[in-house]
């Protein structure tokens, strides 16, 4: 059976539904019909608000009809349709939402006086409708204005309706038993509509108050409390809180703040609370705590509703604290105050009134920055475009930033067709970096080395493509200054002291024919003053040198032709740079960031800034900074990835596992060790490839490779110590020099040598070119011998000849067979050029020796160990038949790079034997052709 309250609710909904329909036909539709398309902005705003109100009224009518339908069903079938089926109960939140939307549209129309302005356009019509309007209202003076009557017609029925909702729902709740299943729904609905009633009164009062200020402020006020407040430091005379802005009045000045970009400090300081905006920080001070509580609540509520785009509910006084607005937000804002951000627009993430997180910053002059921000400053990875004023070009900076300036690793592409890849500090190039002109540049130049406060300073490599020169040495204030070596494409090398970009004082010159000049130079590298020339044949010329436009180079001195000819090998092997550039100090700018990374505990979020990154480089990509941010090869989770790296080092500490772990690390561009190795490769190529491929730099390069191996091992040890620290384990003890060298030569050098092998081996080729040419001639001559004749020529004892291995065809004689003896040893030795690892080359040599002994043992029918007197001629035979090119370069590289542990052992013995073969083949008696053949032939 239905209660009397349910019947009363049905009648209430029927009356309200009819009233809404009548309001639509009598008021809203005529208002819209009376409002032709206005030309002024205010008129268009009024029309838009009236159209919005009409739509909200239709929604309110629809939800009232739905509620009415649910009530009718309940009254018709009380036994089958429960009380909980009423829309007002189970759908109270939805009904509330429709009412709130209507109130919002209605108060907006009140604020801009939309009813009064529109009514004036059809005043005759509305005067004729006064009687009909009075039937909708009560307590309205007949002499009142039409506008006032319209305002009341759209407000009074709704206010009365919500009031009756509350009364009837409270009565219904009281009539139900305490344990009735729908009592909780009824109580909730009564609470919701009770809050709505309070909210309506407050909103309508605020709308009326705002209407009074509309003419002066030209804005839409939502909240203005007459509570005394002092604003510091602005000293505002009055504070107005609107739906979307906070307004401070200070004399004739009006300060407005977008509420979406206002942060309320949750901390309270007595009777004061603080606000943060993108460009201002100020405090609201009150005489008593109550005023402070009210205003802080109001501002917090207003910020929340501005961010959500709708009103907070319930209102102040309902007993519930408003949810705090989010500290981090995404918004756009244009800075107005003078300074570096003046007129710049930031769009992105904010925190406490400052850009914080990912965002985009754009200036009116075309500059823009995309990246990470921290407390209002560029911080982390970011990309900035800076247009050039003179041309349609721009500079593109892809860098790490710290507190507003570039700091750490970056890649910068300049509109001047130059690219810089390296480190920055305080916005300037600082530390290691490479500055290179692009292929499109008219003049190709490149600098690889150290920088100090934006200038080339310290050890560096400068290349001038037009002049065909490469400078290796010290720099200061962007100029060559201090000891240096200058190498030209023509093969001429200078070594001396430079000042202000010019060579001064004594120095040496090595020409491509190995002539040596020791003396003084002009600033243009011309010979001048006292000097001495040593020619390749040993002659010397000592005296005073000079040069002129007409006379060319001239000298006055003594030519000595009596000196003994020097050793050609020592003449061509003069080395430059030794002792001048200590290998330990050459590339500190590369090792330094890695050490800093390790000392900081290997933080994954700093790996890119300290160790570098790789990014695609093209003008097409530069057009879209957001795309560039995505295209940067980066660690998806730098912290997590670093944890994995360190954990892997802990799990692979045994020799064999460690070798595999280091091989994987050095081959990865994302691993710290791999990143360090790639930078070292870059410096090595910049120094010794191309123009720098000069034989007089071979020892400089060799020392550098060995030192890099030691540094890589130290880098591994540093990472391992960090891994142990993170696990709380005991750190490893310091290594002694002997233990370190064993690990460096036995473990690291073989793994990293392939990265430098091409440039290093080229230097060995050039240094031993003369010897290899004699060796090649000897090999060519020895290849003319058939196998038996060559064995006989080399004095190999005949009982060691492997004639059993020779398969003869019909009428074929032993004396005509070529390249058939010791074939397995020959094929084995030829593999020495297939590997870059010195140890593997020595293992090839050991297997070759084993193949020779195995062949001899098979010939003799018993195991046989070859003495040196028998081994050397057999090895010469195998070497001559293997025809390995550049064997001298191979031998010297193995000797220089082999593990010291093998000194005096089997590998050292076999390498010495190979060296003897190489020297023997170069001798003159190997260059003569056989004049006659022995008529006796072995069978």
Coordinates of C-alpha atoms in Angstrom, one line a residue, residues 428-857:
X428 CA 78.3 26.6 -22.9
X429 CA 80.3 23.8 -24.5
X430 CA 82.3 22.4 -21.7
X431 CA 84.2 19.1 -21.4
X432 CA 84.5 16.7 -24.4
X433 CA 82.7 17.5 -27.6
X434 CA 82.9 17.3 -31.4
X435 CA 82.1 20.2 -33.6
X436 CA 81.9 19.4 -37.3
X437 CA 80.6 21.1 -40.4
X438 CA 78.0 19.2 -42.3
X439 CA 78.6 17.7 -45.8
X440 CA 76.6 20.7 -47.3
X441 CA 79.0 23.2 -45.8
X442 CA 81.3 25.0 -48.3
X443 CA 84.3 24.3 -46.1
X444 CA 84.7 21.1 -44.1
X445 CA 86.2 21.5 -40.6
X446 CA 86.1 19.4 -37.6
X447 CA 87.2 19.6 -34.0
X448 CA 87.2 16.6 -31.6
X449 CA 88.5 17.3 -28.1
X450 CA 88.0 19.3 -25.0
X451 CA 86.2 22.6 -24.4
X452 CA 86.2 25.1 -21.6
X453 CA 83.4 27.7 -21.2
X454 CA 82.5 27.5 -24.8
X455 CA 86.0 27.6 -26.3
X456 CA 88.3 24.9 -27.5
X457 CA 90.8 24.3 -24.7
X458 CA 93.0 21.4 -23.7
X459 CA 93.9 18.3 -25.9
X460 CA 92.0 18.2 -29.2
X461 CA 92.1 17.2 -32.8
X462 CA 91.4 19.9 -35.4
X463 CA 90.9 19.0 -39.1
X464 CA 90.9 21.5 -42.0
X465 CA 89.4 19.7 -45.0
X466 CA 90.3 22.5 -47.4
X467 CA 94.0 22.7 -46.4
X468 CA 94.2 18.9 -46.0
X469 CA 95.6 19.3 -42.5
X470 CA 95.0 17.7 -39.1
X471 CA 96.3 19.2 -35.9
X472 CA 96.8 16.9 -32.9
X473 CA 97.7 18.8 -29.7
X474 CA 96.9 21.4 -27.2
X475 CA 94.4 24.3 -27.5
X476 CA 93.6 27.5 -25.6
X477 CA 90.9 30.1 -26.1
X478 CA 89.8 28.5 -29.4
X479 CA 93.3 28.5 -30.9
X480 CA 96.1 26.0 -31.3
X481 CA 98.4 26.8 -28.3
X482 CA 101.1 24.6 -26.8
X483 CA 102.8 21.4 -28.1
X484 CA 101.2 20.0 -31.2
X485 CA 101.7 17.8 -34.3
X486 CA 100.5 18.9 -37.7
X487 CA 99.9 16.2 -40.3
X488 CA 99.1 16.9 -44.0
X489 CA 97.6 14.8 -46.7
X490 CA 100.9 15.0 -48.5
X491 CA 102.5 13.0 -45.7
X492 CA 104.4 15.9 -44.2
X493 CA 104.4 16.1 -40.4
X494 CA 105.4 19.0 -38.2
X495 CA 105.9 18.8 -34.4
X496 CA 106.6 21.8 -32.3
X497 CA 105.1 24.6 -30.1
X498 CA 102.1 26.6 -31.3
X499 CA 101.1 30.1 -30.1
X500 CA 97.9 31.9 -31.1
X501 CA 97.2 29.3 -33.8
X502 CA 100.8 29.5 -35.3
X503 CA 103.9 27.3 -34.9
X504 CA 106.7 29.2 -33.3
X505 CA 110.2 28.4 -32.1
X506 CA 112.1 25.1 -32.7
X507 CA 110.4 22.0 -34.1
X508 CA 110.8 19.1 -36.4
X509 CA 109.5 18.3 -39.9
X510 CA 109.2 14.9 -41.4
X511 CA 108.6 14.7 -45.1
X512 CA 107.0 11.8 -47.0
X513 CA 110.4 10.6 -48.1
X514 CA 111.6 10.3 -44.5
X515 CA 113.8 13.4 -44.7
X516 CA 114.0 15.1 -41.2
X517 CA 114.4 18.8 -40.5
X518 CA 115.2 20.0 -37.0
X519 CA 115.2 23.7 -36.5
X520 CA 113.0 26.8 -36.4
X521 CA 109.9 27.7 -38.5
X522 CA 108.0 30.8 -39.5
X523 CA 104.4 31.1 -38.4
X524 CA 103.5 29.8 -41.8
X525 CA 105.6 26.7 -41.3
X526 CA 108.4 27.8 -43.6
X527 CA 111.9 26.8 -42.7
X528 CA 113.8 29.8 -41.3
X529 CA 116.9 30.3 -39.2
X530 CA 119.3 27.7 -37.9
X531 CA 118.4 24.1 -38.7
X532 CA 119.6 20.7 -39.8
X533 CA 118.2 18.4 -42.5
X534 CA 118.9 14.6 -42.4
X535 CA 118.3 13.0 -45.7
X536 CA 117.2 9.3 -46.1
X537 CA 120.6 8.4 -47.4
X538 CA 122.3 9.7 -44.3
X539 CA 123.6 13.0 -45.8
X540 CA 123.1 16.0 -43.5
X541 CA 122.8 19.7 -44.3
X542 CA 123.3 22.0 -41.4
X543 CA 123.1 25.8 -41.6
X544 CA 120.9 28.8 -41.9
X545 CA 117.7 28.5 -43.8
X546 CA 115.4 31.1 -45.3
X547 CA 112.7 31.5 -47.9
X548 CA 111.4 34.3 -50.2
X549 CA 109.0 34.9 -53.0
X550 CA 111.8 35.1 -55.6
X551 CA 114.4 32.8 -54.3
X552 CA 112.2 30.1 -52.7
X553 CA 113.9 27.9 -50.0
X554 CA 117.6 28.7 -49.6
X555 CA 120.3 27.8 -47.1
X556 CA 123.8 28.6 -46.2
X557 CA 125.6 25.8 -44.4
X558 CA 127.5 22.5 -44.6
X559 CA 126.5 19.4 -46.4
X560 CA 128.0 16.3 -44.9
X561 CA 128.2 13.3 -47.2
X562 CA 130.6 11.2 -45.2
X563 CA 128.2 9.8 -42.7
X564 CA 127.3 6.1 -42.8
X565 CA 123.9 5.4 -44.3
X566 CA 121.4 4.9 -41.6
X567 CA 119.3 1.9 -41.1
X568 CA 116.3 2.4 -43.5
X569 CA 114.0 0.8 -41.0
X570 CA 114.9 3.2 -38.2
X571 CA 114.7 6.2 -40.5
X572 CA 111.1 5.5 -41.6
X573 CA 110.0 4.6 -38.1
X574 CA 110.6 7.9 -36.4
X575 CA 107.6 8.6 -34.1
X576 CA 105.9 11.9 -33.1
X577 CA 104.0 13.0 -30.1
X578 CA 105.7 10.5 -27.7
X579 CA 106.3 12.2 -24.3
X580 CA 104.6 15.3 -25.5
X581 CA 101.0 14.2 -24.9
X582 CA 100.9 11.8 -21.9
X583 CA 98.4 9.1 -22.7
X584 CA 96.8 9.4 -19.3
X585 CA 95.8 13.1 -19.9
X586 CA 94.6 13.0 -23.5
X587 CA 90.9 12.1 -23.1
X588 CA 90.0 13.0 -19.5
X589 CA 86.9 14.7 -20.9
X590 CA 85.7 11.3 -22.0
X591 CA 86.6 9.3 -18.9
X592 CA 85.5 12.1 -16.5
X593 CA 81.7 11.9 -17.1
X594 CA 81.8 8.1 -16.6
X595 CA 83.7 8.5 -13.3
X596 CA 81.1 11.1 -12.2
X597 CA 78.4 8.6 -13.2
X598 CA 80.0 5.9 -11.1
X599 CA 80.7 8.2 -8.1
X600 CA 77.0 9.2 -8.1
X601 CA 76.0 5.6 -7.7
X602 CA 75.1 5.0 -11.4
X603 CA 71.7 6.7 -11.3
X604 CA 69.7 5.5 -14.3
X605 CA 68.0 8.9 -14.8
X606 CA 71.4 10.6 -15.3
X607 CA 72.8 8.0 -17.7
X608 CA 72.0 10.0 -20.8
X609 CA 73.2 13.3 -19.4
X610 CA 76.5 11.8 -18.4
X611 CA 77.2 9.2 -21.0
X612 CA 75.4 10.5 -24.0
X613 CA 72.6 9.3 -26.3
X614 CA 71.9 8.9 -30.0
X615 CA 69.3 10.8 -32.0
X616 CA 68.4 10.9 -35.6
X617 CA 69.7 14.0 -37.3
X618 CA 67.9 15.5 -40.2
X619 CA 66.1 18.7 -41.1
X620 CA 62.9 16.8 -41.7
X621 CA 63.0 15.5 -38.1
X622 CA 63.9 18.9 -36.7
X623 CA 60.6 20.3 -38.0
X624 CA 58.7 18.3 -35.3
X625 CA 60.2 18.4 -31.9
X626 CA 57.6 16.1 -30.4
X627 CA 58.6 13.5 -33.0
X628 CA 62.3 14.0 -32.1
X629 CA 61.5 13.4 -28.5
X630 CA 60.0 10.1 -29.4
X631 CA 62.8 9.2 -31.9
X632 CA 65.6 9.6 -29.4
X633 CA 67.2 6.2 -28.7
X634 CA 66.6 6.2 -25.0
X635 CA 66.1 3.8 -22.1
X636 CA 62.4 3.3 -21.6
X637 CA 63.1 3.0 -17.9
X638 CA 66.6 4.2 -17.2
X639 CA 66.5 3.4 -13.5
X640 CA 65.2 -0.2 -14.0
X641 CA 67.7 -0.8 -16.9
X642 CA 70.6 0.3 -14.7
X643 CA 69.5 -2.1 -12.0
X644 CA 69.6 -4.9 -14.5
X645 CA 73.0 -3.9 -15.7
X646 CA 74.5 -4.0 -12.2
X647 CA 72.7 -7.2 -11.3
X648 CA 74.2 -8.9 -14.4
X649 CA 77.7 -7.8 -13.4
X650 CA 77.2 -9.5 -10.0
X651 CA 76.0 -12.7 -11.6
X652 CA 78.9 -13.0 -14.1
X653 CA 82.2 -12.7 -12.1
X654 CA 83.8 -16.0 -13.0
X655 CA 86.4 -15.6 -15.9
X656 CA 84.5 -17.3 -18.7
X657 CA 81.1 -15.8 -17.7
X658 CA 82.8 -12.4 -17.2
X659 CA 84.2 -12.5 -20.7
X660 CA 80.7 -13.1 -22.2
X661 CA 79.2 -10.4 -20.0
X662 CA 81.8 -7.8 -21.1
X663 CA 81.5 -8.8 -24.7
X664 CA 77.7 -8.2 -24.5
X665 CA 78.2 -4.9 -22.6
X666 CA 80.8 -3.5 -25.0
X667 CA 78.6 -4.4 -28.0
X668 CA 75.5 -2.6 -26.7
X669 CA 75.0 1.2 -27.3
X670 CA 72.7 1.3 -24.2
X671 CA 75.2 -0.2 -21.7
X672 CA 77.5 2.3 -19.9
X673 CA 80.6 0.4 -21.0
X674 CA 79.3 0.2 -24.6
X675 CA 78.6 4.0 -24.5
X676 CA 82.1 4.7 -23.2
X677 CA 83.7 2.5 -25.9
X678 CA 81.8 4.2 -28.7
X679 CA 83.0 7.6 -27.6
X680 CA 86.6 6.3 -27.4
X681 CA 86.2 4.9 -31.0
X682 CA 85.1 8.3 -32.1
X683 CA 88.2 10.0 -30.7
X684 CA 90.5 7.3 -32.2
X685 CA 89.0 7.7 -35.7
X686 CA 89.1 11.5 -35.5
X687 CA 92.9 11.2 -34.7
X688 CA 94.2 8.4 -36.8
X689 CA 91.8 7.9 -39.8
X690 CA 92.0 9.8 -43.1
X691 CA 94.7 12.4 -42.9
X692 CA 95.8 11.1 -39.5
X693 CA 96.8 7.7 -41.0
X694 CA 100.5 8.5 -40.8
X695 CA 103.2 6.0 -39.9
X696 CA 104.8 8.5 -37.6
X697 CA 101.8 8.3 -35.3
X698 CA 101.8 4.5 -34.8
X699 CA 103.2 4.4 -31.3
X700 CA 100.9 7.3 -30.2
X701 CA 97.9 5.2 -31.4
X702 CA 99.3 2.0 -29.9
X703 CA 99.7 3.6 -26.4
X704 CA 96.2 5.0 -26.7
X705 CA 94.6 1.7 -27.4
X706 CA 96.3 0.1 -24.4
X707 CA 95.3 2.9 -22.2
X708 CA 91.7 2.7 -23.3
X709 CA 91.8 -1.0 -22.3
X710 CA 93.0 -0.1 -18.9
X711 CA 90.3 2.6 -18.5
X712 CA 87.6 0.2 -19.6
X713 CA 88.7 -2.3 -17.0
X714 CA 88.7 0.4 -14.4
X715 CA 85.2 1.4 -15.6
X716 CA 84.0 -2.2 -15.1
X717 CA 85.5 -2.3 -11.7
X718 CA 83.7 1.0 -10.8
X719 CA 80.4 -0.4 -11.9
X720 CA 81.0 -3.6 -10.0
X721 CA 81.8 -1.7 -6.8
X722 CA 78.5 0.2 -7.2
X723 CA 76.6 -3.1 -7.7
X724 CA 78.2 -4.5 -4.5
X725 CA 77.4 -1.4 -2.5
X726 CA 73.7 -1.6 -3.6
X727 CA 73.5 -5.1 -2.3
X728 CA 75.3 -4.3 0.9
X729 CA 78.2 -6.6 0.1
X730 CA 81.9 -6.1 0.8
X731 CA 83.8 -4.1 -1.8
X732 CA 86.6 -5.8 -3.7
X733 CA 90.1 -4.9 -2.7
X734 CA 92.3 -2.7 -4.8
X735 CA 94.2 -4.6 -7.6
X736 CA 97.9 -4.5 -7.9
X737 CA 99.5 -3.5 -11.2
X738 CA 100.4 -7.0 -12.2
X739 CA 96.8 -8.4 -11.6
X740 CA 95.3 -5.4 -13.4
X741 CA 97.6 -5.9 -16.5
X742 CA 96.7 -9.6 -16.7
X743 CA 93.0 -8.7 -16.8
X744 CA 93.5 -5.9 -19.2
X745 CA 95.6 -7.9 -21.7
X746 CA 93.9 -11.2 -21.3
X747 CA 90.3 -10.1 -21.0
X748 CA 89.6 -6.5 -22.1
X749 CA 92.0 -5.8 -24.9
X750 CA 90.9 -8.8 -27.1
X751 CA 87.3 -7.6 -26.7
X752 CA 87.8 -4.0 -27.5
X753 CA 90.6 -4.2 -30.0
X754 CA 88.3 -4.9 -33.0
X755 CA 86.7 -1.5 -32.5
X756 CA 90.1 0.2 -33.2
X757 CA 91.6 -2.4 -35.4
X758 CA 91.0 -0.8 -38.8
X759 CA 92.8 2.5 -38.0
X760 CA 95.5 0.8 -35.9
X761 CA 96.4 -1.9 -38.4
X762 CA 96.5 0.8 -41.2
X763 CA 99.2 2.6 -39.2
X764 CA 101.1 -0.7 -38.9
X765 CA 100.8 -1.2 -42.6
X766 CA 102.3 2.2 -43.3
X767 CA 105.0 1.9 -40.8
X768 CA 106.2 -1.5 -42.1
X769 CA 105.5 -0.8 -45.8
X770 CA 109.2 -0.9 -46.8
X771 CA 109.9 -4.2 -45.1
X772 CA 106.7 -5.7 -46.4
X773 CA 107.6 -4.7 -49.9
X774 CA 110.9 -6.7 -49.6
X775 CA 109.0 -9.6 -48.1
X776 CA 106.5 -9.6 -50.9
X777 CA 109.2 -9.6 -53.5
X778 CA 110.8 -12.6 -51.7
X779 CA 107.5 -14.4 -51.6
X780 CA 107.0 -13.8 -55.3
X781 CA 110.5 -15.2 -56.1
X782 CA 110.1 -18.2 -53.9
X783 CA 106.7 -19.1 -55.5
X784 CA 108.6 -19.8 -58.7
X785 CA 110.2 -22.9 -57.0
X786 CA 108.4 -26.2 -57.2
X787 CA 107.9 -27.8 -53.8
X788 CA 110.9 -30.1 -53.8
X789 CA 113.3 -27.4 -55.2
X790 CA 112.1 -25.0 -52.6
X791 CA 112.6 -27.5 -49.8
X792 CA 116.0 -28.2 -51.1
X793 CA 116.8 -24.5 -51.5
X794 CA 115.8 -23.9 -47.9
X795 CA 118.0 -26.7 -46.7
X796 CA 115.2 -28.9 -45.4
X797 CA 116.6 -32.3 -44.6
X798 CA 115.3 -34.7 -47.3
X799 CA 114.0 -37.3 -44.8
X800 CA 111.6 -34.7 -43.6
X801 CA 110.1 -34.1 -47.1
X802 CA 106.5 -35.2 -47.2
X803 CA 106.7 -36.9 -50.6
X804 CA 104.0 -39.4 -49.5
X805 CA 101.5 -36.6 -49.6
X806 CA 102.2 -35.9 -53.2
X807 CA 99.8 -37.6 -55.7
X808 CA 101.4 -37.8 -59.1
X809 CA 99.6 -38.1 -62.4
X810 CA 100.9 -40.2 -65.3
X811 CA 104.4 -39.0 -66.4
X812 CA 104.4 -36.3 -63.6
X813 CA 107.6 -35.7 -61.8
X814 CA 108.1 -34.7 -58.1
X815 CA 110.2 -31.8 -59.3
X816 CA 107.2 -30.1 -61.0
X817 CA 104.6 -30.3 -58.1
X818 CA 103.8 -26.9 -56.4
X819 CA 101.8 -26.0 -53.3
X820 CA 101.2 -29.6 -52.2
X821 CA 103.6 -30.1 -49.3
X822 CA 102.6 -29.2 -45.7
X823 CA 99.2 -28.2 -47.1
X824 CA 97.4 -28.5 -43.8
X825 CA 100.0 -26.2 -42.1
X826 CA 99.7 -23.7 -44.9
X827 CA 95.9 -23.5 -44.7
X828 CA 96.1 -23.1 -40.9
X829 CA 98.6 -20.3 -41.1
X830 CA 96.5 -18.4 -43.6
X831 CA 93.8 -18.1 -40.9
X832 CA 96.0 -15.6 -39.0
X833 CA 94.5 -12.8 -40.9
X834 CA 90.9 -13.8 -40.2
X835 CA 91.0 -12.7 -36.5
X836 CA 91.8 -9.4 -34.8
X837 CA 92.6 -10.9 -31.4
X838 CA 96.4 -11.2 -30.8
X839 CA 95.8 -14.3 -28.7
X840 CA 93.9 -16.0 -31.4
X841 CA 96.6 -15.1 -33.9
X842 CA 99.1 -16.8 -31.6
X843 CA 96.8 -19.8 -31.3
X844 CA 96.8 -20.0 -35.1
X845 CA 100.6 -20.0 -35.1
X846 CA 100.6 -22.7 -32.4
X847 CA 98.3 -24.9 -34.5
X848 CA 100.5 -24.3 -37.6
X849 CA 103.5 -25.5 -35.6
X850 CA 101.4 -28.5 -34.6
X851 CA 100.4 -29.3 -38.2
X852 CA 104.1 -29.1 -39.3
X853 CA 105.1 -31.5 -36.5
X854 CA 102.2 -33.8 -37.3
X855 CA 103.2 -34.0 -41.0
X856 CA 106.8 -34.7 -40.1
X857 CA 105.8 -37.4 -37.6

